[in-house]
């Protein structure tokens, strides 16, 4: 059946994210398996929804009309059983935040299972199972949170977990209907600039593997896998990335195949992009649809024509973070073309079959 999905809902590449995670996070939409062999998969957590989540008949257009009549917006919360990131977001944002009561008043939240079989009618012409809808929306992380306007159009999307203050900024953007005059990226940049002015700018951190885009100059001339690390001086989560994943020996090993280049997402200094075209850091971030920083864009291909294979733009636990890096850095995307979590599931199966326990959560 034909669907009418807004282009903002389509992935820019094999993954849309988002988001470090990493801030990132997002639970891989296939990462919560139980026992797969002698070893065990540990860290899966089951969420219980707040009792105020909407009991929908899954006629989304009707739900949107009801919400609009009450001056509210609809949120589609796409989740998966056992997803530790879904659990974290529900417990911290929807239940435990200081804005939970306000969120309940301003939004109708509809939970959908990315592996579910319930029929969802997005509009009169689009009816899909939950599973098929998640595929059509390019869901690669759970949770994926999609905000609908009062005209039933997607106006914002969060790929993966967002912490309490950062998620509130997205909620404010939608509640104020700022989407009518600016993109989410523009809105978040303005919010981050205010935060930086109040608390002090983020200073780029040195790292043995990180080169600056302005020093490299021509990103299209790089041989082998390329990792573009988008940061800026208003980044509120970049320190966590550097103090966490980027200090871990297993991450350093996974980064070894890459040329890692930091791109200042607010810079107007000229450089040559991975496609060989003249650009700036700001323009490259806009062209790739980078809404959140830090964001890691993982690319591969010949010099002068690299393609994005995956990205990390939300909080990921260490096991998934390393798996994403391996997927591109080791060329595993050629063996698992449908997505990185097919590779991660295969890796998990091999480890547990060998008697190792695998923890998908760092908590």
mmCIF file of C-alpha atoms in Angstrom:
data_model
loop_
_atom_site.group_PDB
_atom_site.id
_atom_site.type_symbol
_atom_site.label_atom_id
_atom_site.label_comp_id
_atom_site.label_asym_id
_atom_site.label_seq_id
_atom_site.Cartn_x
_atom_site.Cartn_y
_atom_site.Cartn_z
ATOM 1 C CA UNK A 1 0.000 0.000 0.000
ATOM 2 C CA UNK A 2 1.334 3.419 -0.857
ATOM 3 C CA UNK A 3 2.527 5.578 1.999
ATOM 4 C CA UNK A 4 2.892 9.316 2.348
ATOM 5 C CA UNK A 5 5.778 9.872 4.701
ATOM 6 C CA UNK A 6 7.411 13.218 5.266
ATOM 7 C CA UNK A 7 11.027 13.326 4.023
ATOM 8 C CA UNK A 8 12.270 14.329 7.469
ATOM 9 C CA UNK A 9 11.379 10.829 8.596
ATOM 10 C CA UNK A 10 13.619 9.131 6.057
ATOM 11 C CA UNK A 11 17.170 8.162 7.026
ATOM 12 C CA UNK A 12 19.975 10.141 5.458
ATOM 13 C CA UNK A 13 21.919 6.959 5.046
ATOM 14 C CA UNK A 14 21.918 3.476 6.422
ATOM 15 C CA UNK A 15 21.346 4.999 9.865
ATOM 16 C CA UNK A 16 19.594 8.063 11.056
ATOM 17 C CA UNK A 17 20.220 8.745 14.186
ATOM 18 C CA UNK A 18 19.854 9.797 16.780
ATOM 19 C CA UNK A 19 22.552 10.491 18.658
ATOM 20 C CA UNK A 20 25.828 10.015 21.676
ATOM 21 C CA UNK A 21 24.995 8.840 22.439
ATOM 22 C CA UNK A 22 26.296 9.649 23.509
ATOM 23 C CA UNK A 23 24.506 11.715 24.332
ATOM 24 C CA UNK A 24 23.196 9.820 20.940
ATOM 25 C CA UNK A 25 21.080 7.258 22.749
ATOM 26 C CA UNK A 26 19.426 4.808 20.983
ATOM 27 C CA UNK A 27 18.987 1.282 21.520
ATOM 28 C CA UNK A 28 19.730 -0.656 18.530
ATOM 29 C CA UNK A 29 16.488 -1.920 17.249
ATOM 30 C CA UNK A 30 17.792 -5.459 17.477
ATOM 31 C CA UNK A 31 19.932 -5.513 20.534
ATOM 32 C CA UNK A 32 17.910 -6.961 23.357
ATOM 33 C CA UNK A 33 18.060 -10.665 22.644
ATOM 34 C CA UNK A 34 17.955 -13.063 25.554
ATOM 35 C CA UNK A 35 20.185 -16.129 25.773
ATOM 36 C CA UNK A 36 21.734 -17.039 22.438
ATOM 37 C CA UNK A 37 24.094 -19.782 23.490
ATOM 38 C CA UNK A 38 26.175 -20.852 26.464
ATOM 39 C CA UNK A 39 26.747 -17.282 27.474
ATOM 40 C CA UNK A 40 24.028 -14.787 28.332
ATOM 41 C CA UNK A 41 23.014 -11.359 27.078
ATOM 42 C CA UNK A 42 22.782 -9.089 30.105
ATOM 43 C CA UNK A 43 21.473 -5.582 30.641
ATOM 44 C CA UNK A 44 18.059 -5.693 28.997
ATOM 45 C CA UNK A 45 15.397 -3.778 30.930
ATOM 46 C CA UNK A 46 11.630 -3.805 30.620
ATOM 47 C CA UNK A 47 9.796 -0.504 30.683
ATOM 48 C CA UNK A 48 6.412 0.151 32.239
ATOM 49 C CA UNK A 49 4.609 3.103 30.712
ATOM 50 C CA UNK A 50 3.176 5.913 32.809
ATOM 51 C CA UNK A 51 -0.561 5.418 33.201
ATOM 52 C CA UNK A 52 -1.143 8.668 31.307
ATOM 53 C CA UNK A 53 0.278 7.362 28.016
ATOM 54 C CA UNK A 54 -2.596 7.439 25.543
ATOM 55 C CA UNK A 55 -4.608 4.258 25.052
ATOM 56 C CA UNK A 56 -4.909 4.720 21.319
ATOM 57 C CA UNK A 57 -6.942 2.769 18.793
ATOM 58 C CA UNK A 58 -3.946 3.510 16.520
ATOM 59 C CA UNK A 59 -5.883 5.759 14.177
ATOM 60 C CA UNK A 60 -3.169 8.397 14.337
ATOM 61 C CA UNK A 61 -5.009 11.041 12.312
ATOM 62 C CA UNK A 62 -7.896 10.832 14.761
ATOM 63 C CA UNK A 63 -5.474 11.003 17.693
ATOM 64 C CA UNK A 64 -3.872 14.110 16.201
ATOM 65 C CA UNK A 65 -7.275 15.772 15.752
ATOM 66 C CA UNK A 66 -8.181 15.057 19.372
ATOM 67 C CA UNK A 67 -4.852 16.432 20.578
ATOM 68 C CA UNK A 68 -5.151 19.539 18.404
ATOM 69 C CA UNK A 69 -8.625 20.277 19.780
ATOM 70 C CA UNK A 70 -7.039 20.314 23.237
ATOM 71 C CA UNK A 71 -4.029 22.379 22.122
ATOM 72 C CA UNK A 72 -1.642 19.443 22.374
ATOM 73 C CA UNK A 73 0.727 17.545 20.062
ATOM 74 C CA UNK A 74 1.094 13.798 19.504
ATOM 75 C CA UNK A 75 4.341 11.956 20.229
ATOM 76 C CA UNK A 76 4.991 8.533 18.708
ATOM 77 C CA UNK A 77 7.325 6.646 21.048
ATOM 78 C CA UNK A 78 8.773 3.707 19.111
ATOM 79 C CA UNK A 79 10.313 1.194 21.479
ATOM 80 C CA UNK A 80 11.334 -2.435 21.827
ATOM 81 C CA UNK A 81 10.942 -4.959 24.621
ATOM 82 C CA UNK A 82 14.062 -5.164 26.758
ATOM 83 C CA UNK A 83 15.599 -1.987 25.347
ATOM 84 C CA UNK A 84 17.746 -0.411 28.093
ATOM 85 C CA UNK A 85 17.638 3.006 26.400
ATOM 86 C CA UNK A 86 13.836 2.950 26.260
ATOM 87 C CA UNK A 87 13.764 2.074 29.956
ATOM 88 C CA UNK A 88 16.151 4.902 30.768
ATOM 89 C CA UNK A 89 14.198 7.472 28.775
ATOM 90 C CA UNK A 90 10.835 6.482 30.226
ATOM 91 C CA UNK A 91 12.106 6.434 33.792
ATOM 92 C CA UNK A 92 14.136 9.643 33.571
ATOM 93 C CA UNK A 93 12.165 11.797 31.132
ATOM 94 C CA UNK A 94 8.542 10.699 31.122
ATOM 95 C CA UNK A 95 8.300 9.648 34.769
ATOM 96 C CA UNK A 96 11.058 11.232 36.808
ATOM 97 C CA UNK A 97 11.795 14.637 35.295
ATOM 98 C CA UNK A 98 10.749 17.956 36.777
ATOM 99 C CA UNK A 99 8.661 18.558 33.643
ATOM 100 C CA UNK A 100 6.751 15.239 33.616
ATOM 101 C CA UNK A 101 3.469 16.850 34.683
ATOM 102 C CA UNK A 102 3.857 19.584 32.061
ATOM 103 C CA UNK A 103 4.655 16.981 29.386
ATOM 104 C CA UNK A 104 1.516 15.071 30.319
ATOM 105 C CA UNK A 105 -0.566 18.232 29.878
ATOM 106 C CA UNK A 106 0.969 19.307 26.571
ATOM 107 C CA UNK A 107 1.456 16.012 24.690
ATOM 108 C CA UNK A 108 -0.384 12.775 23.968
ATOM 109 C CA UNK A 109 2.186 9.980 23.920
ATOM 110 C CA UNK A 110 1.466 6.828 21.905
ATOM 111 C CA UNK A 111 3.807 3.872 22.399
ATOM 112 C CA UNK A 112 4.505 1.591 19.427
ATOM 113 C CA UNK A 113 6.531 -1.620 19.412
ATOM 114 C CA UNK A 114 9.002 -1.723 16.511
ATOM 115 C CA UNK A 115 8.510 -5.493 16.346
ATOM 116 C CA UNK A 116 4.767 -5.397 16.962
ATOM 117 C CA UNK A 117 1.955 -6.607 14.733
ATOM 118 C CA UNK A 118 -0.796 -4.144 15.630
ATOM 119 C CA UNK A 119 -2.198 -2.244 12.652
ATOM 120 C CA UNK A 120 -1.460 1.492 12.665
ATOM 121 C CA UNK A 121 -3.378 3.912 10.447
ATOM 122 C CA UNK A 122 -1.211 6.984 9.939
ATOM 123 C CA UNK A 123 -3.881 8.516 7.708
ATOM 124 C CA UNK A 124 -6.678 7.361 5.411
ATOM 125 C CA UNK A 125 -4.193 6.007 2.873
ATOM 126 C CA UNK A 126 -1.475 4.562 5.091
ATOM 127 C CA UNK A 127 -2.098 1.487 7.227
ATOM 128 C CA UNK A 128 0.841 -0.621 8.331
ATOM 129 C CA UNK A 129 1.751 -2.986 11.120
ATOM 130 C CA UNK A 130 3.920 -1.487 13.863
ATOM 131 C CA UNK A 131 6.842 -3.482 12.496
ATOM 132 C CA UNK A 132 6.289 -2.309 8.916
ATOM 133 C CA UNK A 133 5.799 1.280 10.054
ATOM 134 C CA UNK A 134 9.098 1.229 11.943
ATOM 135 C CA UNK A 135 10.806 -0.036 8.801
ATOM 136 C CA UNK A 136 9.131 2.615 6.653
ATOM 137 C CA UNK A 137 10.251 5.300 9.088
ATOM 138 C CA UNK A 138 13.840 4.095 8.967
ATOM 139 C CA UNK A 139 13.993 3.252 12.658
ATOM 140 C CA UNK A 140 17.446 1.940 13.527
ATOM 141 C CA UNK A 141 17.558 2.878 17.197
ATOM 142 C CA UNK A 142 15.087 2.536 20.004
ATOM 143 C CA UNK A 143 13.643 4.613 21.309
ATOM 144 C CA UNK A 144 12.864 6.701 18.264
ATOM 145 C CA UNK A 145 10.605 9.623 19.156
ATOM 146 C CA UNK A 146 8.582 11.287 16.404
ATOM 147 C CA UNK A 147 6.612 14.486 16.996
ATOM 148 C CA UNK A 148 3.552 15.219 14.881
ATOM 149 C CA UNK A 149 2.156 18.654 14.174
ATOM 150 C CA UNK A 150 -1.510 19.410 14.655
ATOM 151 C CA UNK A 151 -1.846 18.803 10.914
ATOM 152 C CA UNK A 152 -0.463 15.241 11.321
ATOM 153 C CA UNK A 153 2.912 16.095 9.793
ATOM 154 C CA UNK A 154 6.203 15.006 11.383
ATOM 155 C CA UNK A 155 8.015 18.092 12.625
ATOM 156 C CA UNK A 156 10.774 16.695 14.836
ATOM 157 C CA UNK A 157 12.504 13.422 15.498
ATOM 158 C CA UNK A 158 14.858 12.120 18.154
ATOM 159 C CA UNK A 159 16.827 8.995 17.300
ATOM 160 C CA UNK A 160 17.738 7.394 20.588
ATOM 161 C CA UNK A 161 18.001 8.469 24.190
ATOM 162 C CA UNK A 162 18.173 12.140 25.159
ATOM 163 C CA UNK A 163 18.846 13.276 28.684
ATOM 164 C CA UNK A 164 16.302 15.312 30.617
ATOM 165 C CA UNK A 165 17.360 18.895 29.763
ATOM 166 C CA UNK A 166 18.134 18.123 26.112
ATOM 167 C CA UNK A 167 14.824 16.361 25.534
ATOM 168 C CA UNK A 168 13.022 19.307 27.132
ATOM 169 C CA UNK A 169 14.476 21.572 24.428
ATOM 170 C CA UNK A 170 12.895 19.412 21.734
ATOM 171 C CA UNK A 171 9.601 19.402 23.618
ATOM 172 C CA UNK A 172 9.720 23.201 23.873
ATOM 173 C CA UNK A 173 10.428 23.484 20.152
ATOM 174 C CA UNK A 174 7.333 21.476 19.280
ATOM 175 C CA UNK A 175 5.056 22.892 21.970
ATOM 176 C CA UNK A 176 5.846 26.465 20.858
ATOM 177 C CA UNK A 177 5.280 25.427 17.227
ATOM 178 C CA UNK A 178 8.690 26.878 16.428
ATOM 179 C CA UNK A 179 8.777 24.353 13.577
ATOM 180 C CA UNK A 180 6.664 26.812 11.606
ATOM 181 C CA UNK A 181 9.587 29.226 11.291
ATOM 182 C CA UNK A 182 12.833 27.309 11.887
ATOM 183 C CA UNK A 183 14.322 23.854 11.814
ATOM 184 C CA UNK A 184 15.023 21.899 14.955
ATOM 185 C CA UNK A 185 18.760 22.264 14.294
ATOM 186 C CA UNK A 186 18.453 26.052 14.146
ATOM 187 C CA UNK A 187 16.383 26.116 17.323
ATOM 188 C CA UNK A 188 18.799 23.863 19.227
ATOM 189 C CA UNK A 189 21.802 25.888 18.061
ATOM 190 C CA UNK A 190 20.206 29.037 19.452
ATOM 191 C CA UNK A 191 19.434 27.289 22.734
ATOM 192 C CA UNK A 192 22.968 25.947 23.009
ATOM 193 C CA UNK A 193 24.432 29.390 22.302
ATOM 194 C CA UNK A 194 22.437 30.780 25.228
ATOM 195 C CA UNK A 195 23.645 27.959 27.453
ATOM 196 C CA UNK A 196 27.251 28.485 26.397
ATOM 197 C CA UNK A 197 26.977 32.219 27.088
ATOM 198 C CA UNK A 198 25.696 31.479 30.568
ATOM 199 C CA UNK A 199 27.984 28.607 31.525
ATOM 200 C CA UNK A 200 31.039 29.070 29.282
ATOM 201 C CA UNK A 201 31.962 27.668 25.906
ATOM 202 C CA UNK A 202 33.104 24.096 25.399
ATOM 203 C CA UNK A 203 36.811 23.905 24.529
ATOM 204 C CA UNK A 204 37.781 21.295 21.948
ATOM 205 C CA UNK A 205 39.581 18.401 23.604
ATOM 206 C CA UNK A 206 42.806 16.999 22.277
ATOM 207 C CA UNK A 207 42.992 13.317 21.387
ATOM 208 C CA UNK A 208 45.819 11.360 19.805
ATOM 209 C CA UNK A 209 43.571 10.048 17.016
ATOM 210 C CA UNK A 210 41.664 13.251 16.220
ATOM 211 C CA UNK A 211 42.746 15.593 13.440
ATOM 212 C CA UNK A 212 41.155 18.982 12.778
ATOM 213 C CA UNK A 213 39.252 19.439 9.519
ATOM 214 C CA UNK A 214 40.911 22.791 8.925
ATOM 215 C CA UNK A 215 44.323 21.103 9.175
ATOM 216 C CA UNK A 216 43.335 18.217 6.889
ATOM 217 C CA UNK A 217 41.773 20.568 4.346
ATOM 218 C CA UNK A 218 40.649 18.016 1.777
ATOM 219 C CA UNK A 219 38.457 15.326 3.300
ATOM 220 C CA UNK A 220 37.982 13.660 -0.064
ATOM 221 C CA UNK A 221 41.666 12.740 -0.250
ATOM 222 C CA UNK A 222 41.548 10.488 2.805
ATOM 223 C CA UNK A 223 42.158 6.799 2.127
ATOM 224 C CA UNK A 224 40.132 4.204 4.012
ATOM 225 C CA UNK A 225 37.296 4.644 6.535
ATOM 226 C CA UNK A 226 36.604 8.205 7.619
ATOM 227 C CA UNK A 227 34.979 9.269 10.887
ATOM 228 C CA UNK A 228 33.685 12.828 11.003
ATOM 229 C CA UNK A 229 33.264 14.002 14.597
ATOM 230 C CA UNK A 230 30.966 17.024 14.644
ATOM 231 C CA UNK A 231 31.432 19.252 17.665
ATOM 232 C CA UNK A 232 31.097 22.969 18.390
ATOM 233 C CA UNK A 233 31.836 25.420 21.162
ATOM 234 C CA UNK A 234 28.251 25.181 22.434
ATOM 235 C CA UNK A 235 28.352 21.381 22.769
ATOM 236 C CA UNK A 236 26.958 20.299 26.130
ATOM 237 C CA UNK A 237 27.712 16.585 25.823
ATOM 238 C CA UNK A 238 31.133 16.538 24.175
ATOM 239 C CA UNK A 239 33.025 16.326 27.458
ATOM 240 C CA UNK A 240 31.089 13.168 28.334
ATOM 241 C CA UNK A 241 32.164 11.581 25.045
ATOM 242 C CA UNK A 242 35.816 12.411 25.632
ATOM 243 C CA UNK A 243 35.791 11.414 29.297
ATOM 244 C CA UNK A 244 33.916 8.209 28.546
ATOM 245 C CA UNK A 245 34.117 6.245 25.300
ATOM 246 C CA UNK A 246 37.135 8.015 23.845
ATOM 247 C CA UNK A 247 39.282 7.008 26.818
ATOM 248 C CA UNK A 248 38.434 3.305 26.587
ATOM 249 C CA UNK A 249 41.073 0.915 25.141
ATOM 250 C CA UNK A 250 38.445 -1.100 23.231
ATOM 251 C CA UNK A 251 37.214 2.090 21.571
ATOM 252 C CA UNK A 252 40.759 3.052 20.596
ATOM 253 C CA UNK A 253 41.135 -0.371 18.991
ATOM 254 C CA UNK A 254 37.874 0.050 17.072
ATOM 255 C CA UNK A 255 38.973 3.507 15.904
ATOM 256 C CA UNK A 256 42.306 2.258 14.571
ATOM 257 C CA UNK A 257 41.124 1.708 10.947
ATOM 258 C CA UNK A 258 39.703 5.246 10.721
ATOM 259 C CA UNK A 259 41.003 8.658 9.954
ATOM 260 C CA UNK A 260 39.192 10.639 12.632
ATOM 261 C CA UNK A 261 38.516 14.261 11.724
ATOM 262 C CA UNK A 262 36.826 16.808 13.947
ATOM 263 C CA UNK A 263 34.521 19.225 12.137
ATOM 264 C CA UNK A 264 33.430 22.423 13.859
ATOM 265 C CA UNK A 265 29.736 22.496 12.995
ATOM 266 C CA UNK A 266 29.619 26.282 13.433
ATOM 267 C CA UNK A 267 32.751 27.098 11.444
ATOM 268 C CA UNK A 268 32.695 29.080 8.210
ATOM 269 C CA UNK A 269 36.305 28.212 7.361
ATOM 270 C CA UNK A 270 36.639 26.642 3.929
ATOM 271 C CA UNK A 271 37.469 22.990 3.340
ATOM 272 C CA UNK A 272 36.850 20.259 0.784
ATOM 273 C CA UNK A 273 34.151 17.797 1.765
ATOM 274 C CA UNK A 274 34.214 14.000 1.429
ATOM 275 C CA UNK A 275 32.508 14.363 -1.950
ATOM 276 C CA UNK A 276 35.257 16.633 -3.266
ATOM 277 C CA UNK A 277 33.088 19.756 -3.187
ATOM 278 C CA UNK A 278 34.064 23.030 -1.523
ATOM 279 C CA UNK A 279 32.228 23.571 1.739
ATOM 280 C CA UNK A 280 32.575 24.742 5.335
ATOM 281 C CA UNK A 281 32.026 22.960 8.625
ATOM 282 C CA UNK A 282 28.677 24.686 9.025
ATOM 283 C CA UNK A 283 27.567 23.832 5.489
ATOM 284 C CA UNK A 284 28.697 20.226 5.806
ATOM 285 C CA UNK A 285 26.746 19.815 9.048
ATOM 286 C CA UNK A 286 23.648 21.268 7.380
ATOM 287 C CA UNK A 287 24.067 19.093 4.281
ATOM 288 C CA UNK A 288 24.291 15.954 6.432
ATOM 289 C CA UNK A 289 21.367 16.991 8.609
ATOM 290 C CA UNK A 290 23.393 17.119 11.819
ATOM 291 C CA UNK A 291 21.001 18.338 14.521
ATOM 292 C CA UNK A 292 22.847 17.121 17.584
ATOM 293 C CA UNK A 293 26.418 17.350 18.756
ATOM 294 C CA UNK A 294 28.518 15.398 19.272
ATOM 295 C CA UNK A 295 27.652 13.381 16.183
ATOM 296 C CA UNK A 296 29.877 10.750 14.615
ATOM 297 C CA UNK A 297 29.367 10.134 10.904
ATOM 298 C CA UNK A 298 31.022 6.916 9.714
ATOM 299 C CA UNK A 299 31.992 6.897 6.044
ATOM 300 C CA UNK A 300 33.817 4.629 3.625
ATOM 301 C CA UNK A 301 34.510 4.359 -0.067
ATOM 302 C CA UNK A 302 37.146 5.489 -2.545
ATOM 303 C CA UNK A 303 38.934 8.799 -2.274
ATOM 304 C CA UNK A 304 36.841 11.600 -3.684
ATOM 305 C CA UNK A 305 33.562 9.767 -3.190
ATOM 306 C CA UNK A 306 32.993 8.495 0.323
ATOM 307 C CA UNK A 307 29.483 7.535 1.437
ATOM 308 C CA UNK A 308 27.911 7.677 4.862
ATOM 309 C CA UNK A 309 27.411 4.130 6.118
ATOM 310 C CA UNK A 310 26.214 4.819 9.665
ATOM 311 C CA UNK A 311 26.161 7.507 12.297
ATOM 312 C CA UNK A 312 26.050 7.866 16.063
ATOM 313 C CA UNK A 313 24.042 10.798 17.346
ATOM 314 C CA UNK A 314 22.682 9.648 20.666
ATOM 315 C CA UNK A 315 23.807 7.888 23.823
ATOM 316 C CA UNK A 316 25.055 4.362 23.225
ATOM 317 C CA UNK A 317 26.453 1.991 25.776
ATOM 318 C CA UNK A 318 29.985 0.764 25.160
ATOM 319 C CA UNK A 319 29.102 -2.559 23.519
ATOM 320 C CA UNK A 320 26.904 -0.944 20.870
ATOM 321 C CA UNK A 321 29.262 2.001 20.404
ATOM 322 C CA UNK A 322 32.162 -0.321 19.608
ATOM 323 C CA UNK A 323 29.916 -2.448 17.397
ATOM 324 C CA UNK A 324 28.945 0.550 15.276
ATOM 325 C CA UNK A 325 32.598 1.513 14.851
ATOM 326 C CA UNK A 326 33.523 -2.058 13.867
ATOM 327 C CA UNK A 327 30.659 -2.254 11.388
ATOM 328 C CA UNK A 328 32.232 0.408 9.189
ATOM 329 C CA UNK A 329 35.878 0.338 10.253
ATOM 330 C CA UNK A 330 36.215 -3.408 9.610
ATOM 331 C CA UNK A 331 34.080 -3.310 6.477
ATOM 332 C CA UNK A 332 31.374 -5.465 8.058
ATOM 333 C CA UNK A 333 28.702 -3.447 6.262
ATOM 334 C CA UNK A 334 29.573 -5.401 3.130
ATOM 335 C CA UNK A 335 28.625 -8.658 4.872
ATOM 336 C CA UNK A 336 25.601 -7.181 6.662
ATOM 337 C CA UNK A 337 24.150 -4.644 4.224
ATOM 338 C CA UNK A 338 20.793 -4.331 5.996
ATOM 339 C CA UNK A 339 22.240 -2.532 8.990
ATOM 340 C CA UNK A 340 24.851 -2.513 11.752
ATOM 341 C CA UNK A 341 22.715 -4.325 14.283
ATOM 342 C CA UNK A 342 22.643 -7.406 12.104
ATOM 343 C CA UNK A 343 26.412 -7.420 12.559
ATOM 344 C CA UNK A 344 26.116 -6.740 16.283
ATOM 345 C CA UNK A 345 23.597 -9.568 16.684
ATOM 346 C CA UNK A 346 25.943 -11.904 14.814
ATOM 347 C CA UNK A 347 28.850 -10.835 17.008
ATOM 348 C CA UNK A 348 26.715 -11.399 20.112
ATOM 349 C CA UNK A 349 25.727 -14.868 18.930
ATOM 350 C CA UNK A 350 29.357 -15.802 18.339
ATOM 351 C CA UNK A 351 30.464 -14.539 21.753
ATOM 352 C CA UNK A 352 27.689 -16.253 23.675
ATOM 353 C CA UNK A 353 28.171 -19.471 21.721
ATOM 354 C CA UNK A 354 31.777 -19.376 22.909
ATOM 355 C CA UNK A 355 30.576 -19.125 26.498
ATOM 356 C CA UNK A 356 30.982 -15.380 27.041
ATOM 357 C CA UNK A 357 28.380 -13.211 28.675
ATOM 358 C CA UNK A 358 27.605 -9.993 26.802
ATOM 359 C CA UNK A 359 26.389 -6.881 28.610
ATOM 360 C CA UNK A 360 24.456 -4.444 26.415
ATOM 361 C CA UNK A 361 24.251 -1.881 29.215
ATOM 362 C CA UNK A 362 26.939 -0.060 31.194
ATOM 363 C CA UNK A 363 24.629 0.409 34.189
#
